[in-house]
Coordinates of C-alpha atoms and ligand atoms in Angstrom, one line a residue:
M122 CA 127.5 130.0 75.6
Q123 CA 131.1 130.4 74.6
P124 CA 134.1 130.8 77.0
C125 CA 135.6 133.7 75.7
C126 CA 139.2 135.5 76.3
R127 CA 139.6 138.2 78.8
D128 CA 142.0 141.0 77.6
G129 CA 142.9 138.9 74.6
V130 CA 144.3 136.3 76.6
N131 CA 144.0 132.9 75.3
H132 CA 141.5 131.2 77.5
N133 CA 143.5 128.0 77.8
D134 CA 146.4 129.9 79.5
L135 CA 144.3 130.9 82.5
R136 CA 147.7 131.2 84.3
A137 CA 148.6 134.2 82.2
M138 CA 145.6 136.2 83.8
A139 CA 146.8 138.2 87.0
N140 CA 143.5 138.5 88.1
K141 CA 142.6 134.7 87.7
K142 CA 139.2 135.1 86.4
F143 CA 137.7 133.5 83.5
E144 CA 135.0 135.4 81.3
L145 CA 132.0 133.9 80.2
K146 CA 129.6 135.6 77.5
D147 CA 126.3 134.1 76.7
P148 CA 125.9 134.9 72.8
S149 CA 122.0 134.9 72.9
S150 CA 121.7 137.2 75.9
G151 CA 124.9 138.9 75.7
K152 CA 125.1 138.6 79.6
T153 CA 128.7 138.3 80.9
S154 CA 130.0 136.8 84.3
E155 CA 133.2 136.1 85.7
L156 CA 134.2 132.6 86.9
L157 CA 136.9 132.7 89.6
V158 CA 140.1 130.6 88.7
R159 CA 141.4 128.7 91.8
S160 CA 144.7 127.5 92.2
G161 CA 145.9 124.6 94.1
T162 CA 149.4 124.1 95.7
I163 CA 150.6 122.4 92.1
G164 CA 148.8 121.1 89.4
P165 CA 146.2 122.6 87.1
D166 CA 143.9 125.7 88.0
V167 CA 140.2 125.0 87.9
V168 CA 137.6 127.2 86.8
D169 CA 134.8 127.6 89.7
I170 CA 131.8 127.5 88.0
G171 CA 129.5 127.6 91.1
S172 CA 127.9 130.9 89.8
L173 CA 127.2 129.6 86.2
T174 CA 123.6 128.1 87.1
K175 CA 122.5 130.9 89.1
D176 CA 123.9 133.5 86.6
H177 CA 123.1 131.9 83.3
G178 CA 120.7 129.0 83.9
V179 CA 122.9 126.1 82.4
F180 CA 124.8 123.2 83.8
T181 CA 128.0 122.3 82.8
F182 CA 128.0 118.8 80.6
D183 CA 131.2 116.7 81.3
P184 CA 130.5 112.9 81.0
G185 CA 132.9 110.7 82.7
F186 CA 134.2 113.9 84.5
M187 CA 136.9 114.2 81.9
A188 CA 137.5 117.8 82.7
T189 CA 135.9 118.0 86.2
A190 CA 137.6 118.5 89.8
S191 CA 135.1 116.9 92.1
T192 CA 136.5 118.1 95.0
E193 CA 139.4 120.1 96.8
S194 CA 141.6 117.7 98.4
K195 CA 144.9 117.5 100.3
I196 CA 145.9 114.0 100.2
T197 CA 147.1 112.6 96.7
Y198 CA 148.6 114.3 93.9
I199 CA 149.2 113.0 90.4
D200 CA 151.1 114.6 87.4
G201 CA 149.7 112.4 84.7
D202 CA 152.0 113.6 81.8
Q203 CA 155.1 113.4 84.0
G204 CA 154.3 110.3 85.8
V205 CA 154.2 111.5 89.3
L206 CA 152.3 110.2 92.2
L207 CA 152.7 111.9 95.8
Y208 CA 150.8 110.8 99.0
R209 CA 150.6 113.9 101.2
G210 CA 153.4 115.4 99.2
Y211 CA 155.9 112.4 99.3
P212 CA 156.7 110.9 96.2
I213 CA 155.3 107.2 95.6
E214 CA 159.2 106.1 94.9
Q215 CA 160.4 107.1 98.3
L216 CA 157.4 105.5 100.2
A217 CA 157.8 102.4 98.2
A218 CA 161.7 102.1 99.0
Q219 CA 161.6 103.2 102.6
S220 CA 158.0 103.1 104.2
S221 CA 155.5 100.4 105.1
F222 CA 151.9 100.2 104.3
I223 CA 150.7 100.8 108.3
E224 CA 153.0 104.1 108.1
V225 CA 151.6 104.9 104.7
A226 CA 148.0 104.3 106.0
Y227 CA 148.8 106.7 109.0
L228 CA 150.1 109.1 106.8
L229 CA 147.2 109.0 104.3
N230 CA 144.8 109.7 107.2
N231 CA 146.9 111.9 109.4
G232 CA 148.4 114.1 107.0
E233 CA 151.9 113.7 108.5
L234 CA 154.4 110.9 108.8
P235 CA 154.3 109.6 112.3
N236 CA 157.0 109.7 114.5
P237 CA 158.3 106.4 116.3
K238 CA 155.6 106.6 119.3
R239 CA 152.5 107.4 117.0
L240 CA 153.7 104.7 114.5
A241 CA 154.1 102.0 117.3
D242 CA 150.5 103.4 118.9
F243 CA 149.0 103.1 115.4
S244 CA 150.5 99.8 114.7
V245 CA 149.5 98.1 117.9
S246 CA 145.9 99.5 117.5
I247 CA 145.6 97.9 114.0
Q248 CA 147.0 94.8 115.6
R249 CA 144.2 94.7 118.4
H250 CA 141.2 95.4 116.2
T251 CA 141.5 92.5 113.8
M252 CA 139.0 90.2 114.9
I253 CA 135.4 90.4 113.6
N254 CA 132.2 89.5 115.3
E255 CA 131.6 85.9 115.2
S256 CA 128.0 86.4 114.0
L257 CA 129.5 88.2 110.8
L258 CA 131.8 85.0 110.5
R259 CA 128.9 82.9 110.4
M260 CA 127.4 84.8 107.7
Y261 CA 129.8 83.6 105.3
N262 CA 128.2 80.3 105.1
G263 CA 125.3 81.9 103.6
F264 CA 127.1 82.5 100.5
H265 CA 127.1 80.3 97.6
Y266 CA 130.1 78.0 97.6
D267 CA 131.6 79.5 94.2
A268 CA 130.8 83.2 95.1
H269 CA 133.6 85.5 94.1
P270 CA 135.3 86.9 96.9
M271 CA 134.8 90.6 95.9
A272 CA 131.1 89.7 96.6
M273 CA 131.6 88.4 99.9
V274 CA 134.0 91.2 100.9
S275 CA 131.3 94.1 99.9
A276 CA 128.5 92.4 101.9
I277 CA 130.2 91.9 104.9
V278 CA 131.7 95.2 104.9
A279 CA 128.1 96.7 104.4
S280 CA 127.3 94.4 107.3
M281 CA 129.7 95.7 109.8
S282 CA 127.3 98.5 110.2
A283 CA 124.6 96.3 112.0
F284 CA 127.7 95.3 114.4
Y285 CA 129.6 98.5 115.3
H286 CA 127.0 101.1 115.8
D287 CA 128.5 101.7 119.3
S288 CA 130.8 104.5 117.1
M289 CA 129.1 105.3 113.9
D290 CA 128.4 109.1 114.8
I291 CA 129.8 110.5 111.5
N292 CA 130.0 114.0 113.3
N293 CA 132.1 112.5 116.2
P294 CA 135.8 112.7 115.0
R295 CA 136.6 110.1 118.0
H296 CA 134.1 107.8 116.3
R297 CA 135.6 108.4 112.8
E298 CA 139.1 107.8 114.3
I299 CA 137.9 104.3 115.6
F300 CA 136.0 103.6 112.4
M301 CA 139.5 104.2 110.6
H302 CA 141.3 101.7 112.7
R303 CA 138.5 99.1 112.6
I304 CA 138.1 99.0 109.0
I305 CA 142.1 99.0 108.1
A306 CA 142.6 96.2 110.9
K307 CA 139.4 94.0 109.9
L308 CA 139.8 94.0 105.9
P309 CA 142.4 91.5 105.9
T310 CA 140.7 89.3 108.3
I311 CA 137.3 89.8 106.0
A312 CA 139.3 88.8 102.8
A313 CA 140.8 85.9 104.5
A314 CA 137.6 84.6 105.6
A315 CA 136.1 84.9 102.1
Y316 CA 139.0 83.1 100.7
K317 CA 138.7 80.4 103.3
R318 CA 134.9 80.1 102.5
S319 CA 135.8 79.8 98.5
V320 CA 138.4 76.8 99.1
G321 CA 136.1 75.1 101.9
Q322 CA 138.6 75.3 104.6
P323 CA 138.2 76.4 108.3
F324 CA 138.6 80.1 109.0
I325 CA 142.0 81.0 110.7
Y326 CA 141.9 83.7 113.5
P327 CA 144.2 86.8 113.1
R328 CA 147.6 86.5 114.8
N329 CA 148.1 90.1 116.5
D330 CA 151.7 89.1 117.1
F331 CA 152.3 89.3 113.5
D332 CA 152.8 92.2 111.1
Y333 CA 150.0 93.5 108.8
C334 CA 150.9 91.3 105.7
S335 CA 152.5 88.3 107.6
N336 CA 149.1 88.1 109.5
L337 CA 147.3 88.2 106.2
L338 CA 149.4 85.4 104.4
H339 CA 149.1 83.4 107.8
M340 CA 145.4 83.8 107.6
Y341 CA 145.2 83.0 104.0
Y342 CA 147.5 79.7 104.0
A343 CA 147.3 78.2 107.3
V344 CA 145.4 75.2 108.3
P345 CA 144.7 74.1 112.1
C346 CA 146.3 70.8 111.4
E347 CA 149.9 72.0 110.7
P348 CA 152.4 75.1 111.4
Y349 CA 152.7 77.4 108.7
H350 CA 155.6 79.8 108.3
V351 CA 155.1 82.8 106.4
D352 CA 157.9 83.7 104.1
P353 CA 159.3 87.3 104.9
L354 CA 160.0 87.8 101.4
A355 CA 156.3 87.4 100.3
A356 CA 155.4 89.6 103.5
Q357 CA 157.7 92.1 102.2
A358 CA 156.5 92.2 98.6
L359 CA 152.9 92.2 99.6
D360 CA 153.6 95.3 101.9
L361 CA 155.1 97.0 99.0
L362 CA 152.1 96.0 96.6
L363 CA 149.8 97.6 99.3
I364 CA 151.7 101.0 99.4
L365 CA 151.4 101.2 95.7
H366 CA 147.7 100.7 95.7
A367 CA 146.8 102.6 99.0
D368 CA 145.3 105.8 97.2
H369 CA 145.1 107.4 94.0
E370 CA 143.0 110.5 94.3
Q371 CA 139.5 110.8 93.2
N372 CA 139.5 107.5 91.2
A373 CA 136.3 105.8 90.4
S374 CA 135.8 103.9 93.8
T375 CA 137.0 106.7 95.8
S376 CA 134.7 108.8 94.4
T377 CA 132.0 106.4 94.9
V378 CA 132.9 106.3 98.5
R379 CA 132.8 110.1 98.6
L380 CA 129.2 109.8 96.8
A381 CA 127.9 107.5 99.2
G382 CA 129.4 109.1 102.1
S383 CA 128.1 112.4 101.3
T384 CA 124.5 111.5 102.0
G385 CA 125.3 110.8 105.5
A386 CA 125.2 107.2 105.0
N387 CA 127.2 105.2 107.5
P388 CA 131.1 104.5 106.5
Y389 CA 130.8 100.9 106.2
A390 CA 128.0 101.5 103.7
A391 CA 130.2 104.1 102.1
I392 CA 133.4 101.5 101.9
S393 CA 131.4 98.9 100.5
A394 CA 130.1 100.9 97.8
G395 CA 133.8 101.4 97.3
V396 CA 134.6 97.8 97.0
S397 CA 131.8 97.5 94.4
A398 CA 133.0 100.1 92.3
L399 CA 136.5 98.7 92.6
W400 CA 135.4 95.5 91.2
G401 CA 134.6 96.7 87.5
P402 CA 137.3 95.4 85.0
A403 CA 138.2 98.9 84.2
H404 CA 139.5 99.7 87.6
G405 CA 140.8 97.2 90.1
G406 CA 139.1 94.0 88.3
A407 CA 141.9 94.6 85.5
N408 CA 144.7 92.8 87.7
E409 CA 142.2 89.6 87.5
A410 CA 141.4 90.3 83.7
V411 CA 145.2 90.8 82.8
L412 CA 145.9 87.2 83.8
E413 CA 143.0 85.6 82.0
M414 CA 144.1 87.8 78.9
L415 CA 147.8 86.5 79.1
E416 CA 146.7 82.9 79.6
E417 CA 144.1 83.4 76.5
I418 CA 146.8 84.5 74.4
G419 CA 148.8 81.8 75.5
N420 CA 152.1 82.6 73.6
V421 CA 154.2 85.0 72.2
D422 CA 153.2 83.9 68.7
N423 CA 149.8 85.0 69.2
I424 CA 150.3 88.5 70.1
P425 CA 149.9 90.0 66.6
K426 CA 146.5 88.3 66.2
F427 CA 145.5 89.5 69.6
L428 CA 146.3 93.0 69.1
V429 CA 144.5 93.0 65.7
Q430 CA 141.5 92.0 67.7
V431 CA 142.3 94.9 70.4
K432 CA 142.6 97.5 67.6
D433 CA 139.2 96.5 66.1
K434 CA 136.4 98.5 68.0
Q435 CA 133.8 96.1 67.3
S436 CA 135.7 93.3 69.2
H437 CA 135.3 95.1 72.6
V438 CA 138.4 93.7 73.5
R439 CA 141.1 95.8 75.4
L440 CA 144.8 95.3 76.2
M441 CA 143.8 94.9 80.0
G442 CA 146.5 96.6 82.1
F443 CA 147.0 99.2 79.8
G444 CA 146.0 102.7 79.6
H445 CA 144.9 105.2 82.3
R446 CA 142.6 108.1 82.6
V447 CA 145.3 110.5 84.1
Y448 CA 148.6 108.9 83.2
K449 CA 149.4 109.6 79.6
N450 CA 153.2 109.2 80.0
F451 CA 153.9 106.4 82.4
D452 CA 152.2 105.0 85.7
P453 CA 155.1 105.2 88.2
R454 CA 153.6 102.4 90.3
A455 CA 153.9 100.0 87.2
K456 CA 157.4 100.9 86.8
I457 CA 158.1 99.8 90.4
I458 CA 155.8 96.6 90.5
R459 CA 157.8 95.7 87.0
D460 CA 161.2 95.8 88.8
M461 CA 159.8 94.1 92.0
C462 CA 158.7 91.3 89.9
Y463 CA 162.1 90.4 88.6
R464 CA 163.3 90.7 91.9
V465 CA 160.9 88.4 93.9
L466 CA 160.8 86.0 91.0
A467 CA 164.6 85.6 91.0
K468 CA 164.7 85.3 94.8
M469 CA 162.0 82.9 94.8
G470 CA 163.8 81.2 91.8
R471 CA 160.8 81.5 89.3
T472 CA 162.5 83.9 86.7
D473 CA 161.4 81.1 84.1
N474 CA 157.8 82.1 84.7
P475 CA 156.1 82.0 81.1
L476 CA 153.3 84.7 82.0
L477 CA 155.9 87.2 82.9
E478 CA 157.7 86.7 79.5
L479 CA 154.3 86.8 77.8
A480 CA 153.7 90.2 79.5
Q481 CA 157.2 91.6 78.8
R482 CA 156.9 90.8 75.2
L483 CA 153.4 92.1 75.1
E484 CA 154.5 95.3 76.8
E485 CA 157.3 95.7 74.4
I486 CA 155.1 95.1 71.1
A487 CA 152.4 97.4 72.1
L488 CA 154.9 100.4 73.1
K489 CA 156.1 100.2 69.8
D490 CA 152.6 100.2 67.9
D491 CA 151.1 103.3 66.7
Y492 CA 147.9 102.4 68.3
F493 CA 149.0 102.5 71.6
I494 CA 151.6 105.3 70.9
S495 CA 149.0 107.8 69.3
R496 CA 146.8 107.2 72.4
K497 CA 149.3 107.6 75.0
L498 CA 148.5 104.0 76.5
Y499 CA 151.1 102.7 78.7
P500 CA 151.0 99.7 81.3
N501 CA 149.1 100.9 84.5
V502 CA 149.8 99.5 87.9
D503 CA 147.6 96.3 87.2
F504 CA 149.7 95.2 84.1
Y505 CA 152.3 93.2 86.6
S506 CA 150.8 93.0 89.7
G507 CA 148.5 90.0 88.8
I508 CA 151.9 88.2 88.0
I509 CA 153.3 89.2 91.5
Y510 CA 150.3 88.2 93.1
S511 CA 150.2 84.8 91.5
A512 CA 154.1 84.3 92.4
L513 CA 153.1 85.0 96.0
G514 CA 150.5 82.2 95.9
I515 CA 147.6 84.4 95.6
P516 CA 144.6 82.9 93.9
R517 CA 143.4 85.0 90.9
S518 CA 140.0 85.6 92.2
M519 CA 141.5 87.4 95.2
F520 CA 143.5 90.0 93.1
T521 CA 141.1 92.4 93.5
V522 CA 140.3 91.8 97.1
M523 CA 143.8 92.7 97.5
F524 CA 143.5 95.6 96.1
A525 CA 140.7 96.6 97.9
I526 CA 142.5 96.1 101.4
A527 CA 145.2 98.5 100.3
R528 CA 142.7 101.2 98.8
T529 CA 140.7 101.0 102.1
A530 CA 143.7 103.3 103.7
G531 CA 142.9 105.7 101.1
W532 CA 139.0 105.5 101.1
V533 CA 138.9 106.1 104.8
A534 CA 141.1 109.3 104.3
H535 CA 139.1 110.8 101.6
W536 CA 135.9 109.8 103.3
Q537 CA 137.4 111.6 106.7
E538 CA 138.6 114.6 104.8
M539 CA 135.0 115.1 103.1
I540 CA 132.9 114.5 106.6
S541 CA 135.3 116.8 108.5
D542 CA 135.0 119.7 106.1
P543 CA 132.2 121.8 107.5
A544 CA 131.0 123.1 104.1
Y545 CA 130.7 119.5 102.7
K546 CA 127.4 118.9 100.5
I547 CA 125.6 116.0 99.3
G548 CA 127.0 115.0 96.0
R549 CA 124.1 115.6 93.5
P550 CA 125.1 115.9 89.8
R551 CA 122.5 117.1 87.0
Q552 CA 121.9 116.1 83.8
L553 CA 121.3 116.9 80.2
Y554 CA 117.8 115.2 79.5
T555 CA 117.2 113.7 76.0
G556 CA 114.0 111.8 76.7
A557 CA 110.4 112.3 75.6
V558 CA 109.0 115.8 76.1
K559 CA 105.9 115.8 78.6
R560 CA 103.0 113.7 77.1
D561 CA 99.5 112.3 78.5
Y562 CA 99.1 108.7 79.8
V563 CA 97.2 106.5 77.2
P564 CA 95.1 104.0 78.9
I565 CA 96.0 100.6 77.7
G566 CA 92.8 99.9 75.9
K567 CA 93.8 103.0 73.8
R568 CA 97.2 101.8 72.8
G569 CA 97.8 100.5 69.2
Ligands
ACO160 N1 142.8 98.7 75.0 C1 142.8 99.0 73.9 N2 142.5 100.4 73.3 C2 142.4 101.1 74.5 C3 142.6 100.8 75.8 C4 143.5 99.7 76.1 N3 143.5 99.0 77.3 N4 142.6 102.1 76.8 C5 142.1 102.9 76.0 N5 142.0 102.6 75.0 C6 141.7 103.3 73.5 C7 140.1 103.6 73.6 O1 139.6 102.5 72.8 C8 140.1 105.2 73.0 O2 140.4 104.9 71.5 P1 139.6 105.8 70.3 O3 140.2 107.3 71.0 O4 140.0 105.4 69.2 O5 138.3 105.6 70.8 C9 141.4 105.8 73.3 O6 142.2 104.7 73.9 C10 140.9 106.6 75.1 O7 140.4 105.5 75.8 P2 139.0 105.8 76.9 O8 138.3 104.6 77.2 O9 138.2 107.2 76.4 O10 140.2 106.5 78.0 P3 139.6 106.5 79.5 O11 140.4 107.4 80.2 O12 138.2 106.8 79.5 O13 139.8 105.0 79.9 C11 140.8 103.1 81.1 C12 141.0 104.9 80.9 C13 139.4 102.9 81.4 C14 142.0 102.7 82.3 C15 141.1 102.5 79.8 O14 142.5 102.8 79.3 C16 140.9 100.7 79.9 O15 140.1 100.2 79.7 N6 142.2 100.2 80.2 C17 142.0 98.7 80.2 C18 141.6 98.4 81.7 C19 142.7 98.7 82.7 O16 143.8 98.3 82.5 N7 142.0 99.1 83.8 C20 142.9 99.7 85.1 C21 143.3 101.0 85.0 S1 144.1 101.6 86.7 C22 143.3 101.1 87.9 O17 142.2 101.3 88.0 C23 143.9 100.4 89.1

C-alpha cells in the first residue's frame, strides 16, 4: 500500500489540496479509498486513518508515535521548529512574566484566564484542600528509609483512591472538579511528606495562609523546633519553574495518564501512572540526571572526553538535558530558565556556581559541534532546571517530584478533557506481530 498523489499534487503538501482528502491505493488489489484530512486551528493537518483498517485490512505502524496525533486537544500547542509553546493560546513567555502557577493551573483546566473573583475562589479552594488523611501519612513509615521520593509519591497518589471515593464518579463533572482541586492542592503535601521521610524529619503540616510555593518550601524546610521564614525570592523562582513545567501537550506522562484514564480507571490511579512515566531519565528524570552528569564531568577540561563518549553509540551515554522529540530549534522553556538561573543566582549572591559555569561551557561547546547541530539537539527545559533547584536548596532526589507537582495541573486538564468528551474510547493500540506462527504444544518429555 502506498500513499499516492491526488491530481498530481505532492502528497506531502496536503494543504494544497482543496478538498483536503488523501487518496490511498492498495497496489495489490487496486482498491482505493479516501482519507479525510483534518485541520486544527494552527499546526500541521492530520490524516484521519479511521477507515484504513475497515477499507484495506491494514494498520499503521508508528513506533514511538513519531508521526501520530493520538488525540484532538484544545489545551497546549507546540511549534517545535519555531520554539513556540502556548497554554490555551497564551505564549509561555507572557505567562512566565505575568502569571502565577495557580492562575496557570486554572487556565489549563478551565480554558480561560480567571477574573479576579474566580482566581481568588480557586486559590482559596486549593489552599483549603492541602491536608491529606492521617492514615495516608502513616503509610510513609512503611517505605524503606532510602526509598526514592518518586516511588513514594506514585504509591501515595494511587492510594488516595482508597480515601476519597466519595467523589470519584468520573462521569460526574462536579466530582471531576473536586478531584482537580484535591490533587493540585495535595501534591505539595504528598511531596513534602516523602522528602521528610527521606531525611528522617517530622512531617510539617501545610499552612493555608501561605501561597502555593511558600507553603511548599515551608513544608520542606521547616522543623517543629524553630521558626522558618520562606525566602520570597525562592518562592517566586519556584512558582516560575512550576509554570514552565505545567503542561506540554501529549508528552509521555500525559499520554500515560490519558491511556490509563481511558479504561475508566479512577483519576488517582491515572495520575499515579503519569508520575511513574515521568520518572524515566528520558523524560522528567532528566533534571536529576543532568546534575549527575555535570558532577561526573567534573570540570571544563573533561568536556571533550565526555562528548566523545556521547557520540559513541555503543557507550549508551547521552548528553542529558539535550534533545527533544518536538523542539528541533530551541526549547522556549530552556531559554527562560537559563535567564532565570543568572538572575536568581545573582540575587542570592551565588554567581560563582561551578555547575552553572560547567553547564554553560558544555552548552556552548555542544551547540558548535556538528553531531548536535546535524541532529538538531538543543538544551531542553531540564538542562538548567536542576541547577536552579539546587540553588533553591531542593535536594536532587526531589527534582523530578517538583516536575510532577507542576505537571499535575496539565495531567488533570488532559484527563478532564478526555473524560468529558462523550466520544472518548479506551486507548488500545495494535501491533505488527513478528513472533512464532501457530504451532503445537510439545510435552516436556518430548523436548530435546
Ligand atoms: N545526546 C546524544 N545524542 C542524542 C541525544 C542526546 N541527549 N538526544 C538524541 N540524540 C541522538 C540520537 O542518538 C539519535 O542519533 P542517530 O540519528 O545517529 O541515531 C538522534 O539524536 C535522534 O534521537 P532520538 O532518540 O531518536 O530522538 P527522540 O525524539 O526519540 O528522543 C529524547 C528525544 C528522549 C528527549 C532524547 O533527545 C534524549 O534522550 N535526550 C536526553 C534526555 C533528556 O534530556 N530528556 C528530557 C526531555 S524534555 C522532558 O521530558 C521534560
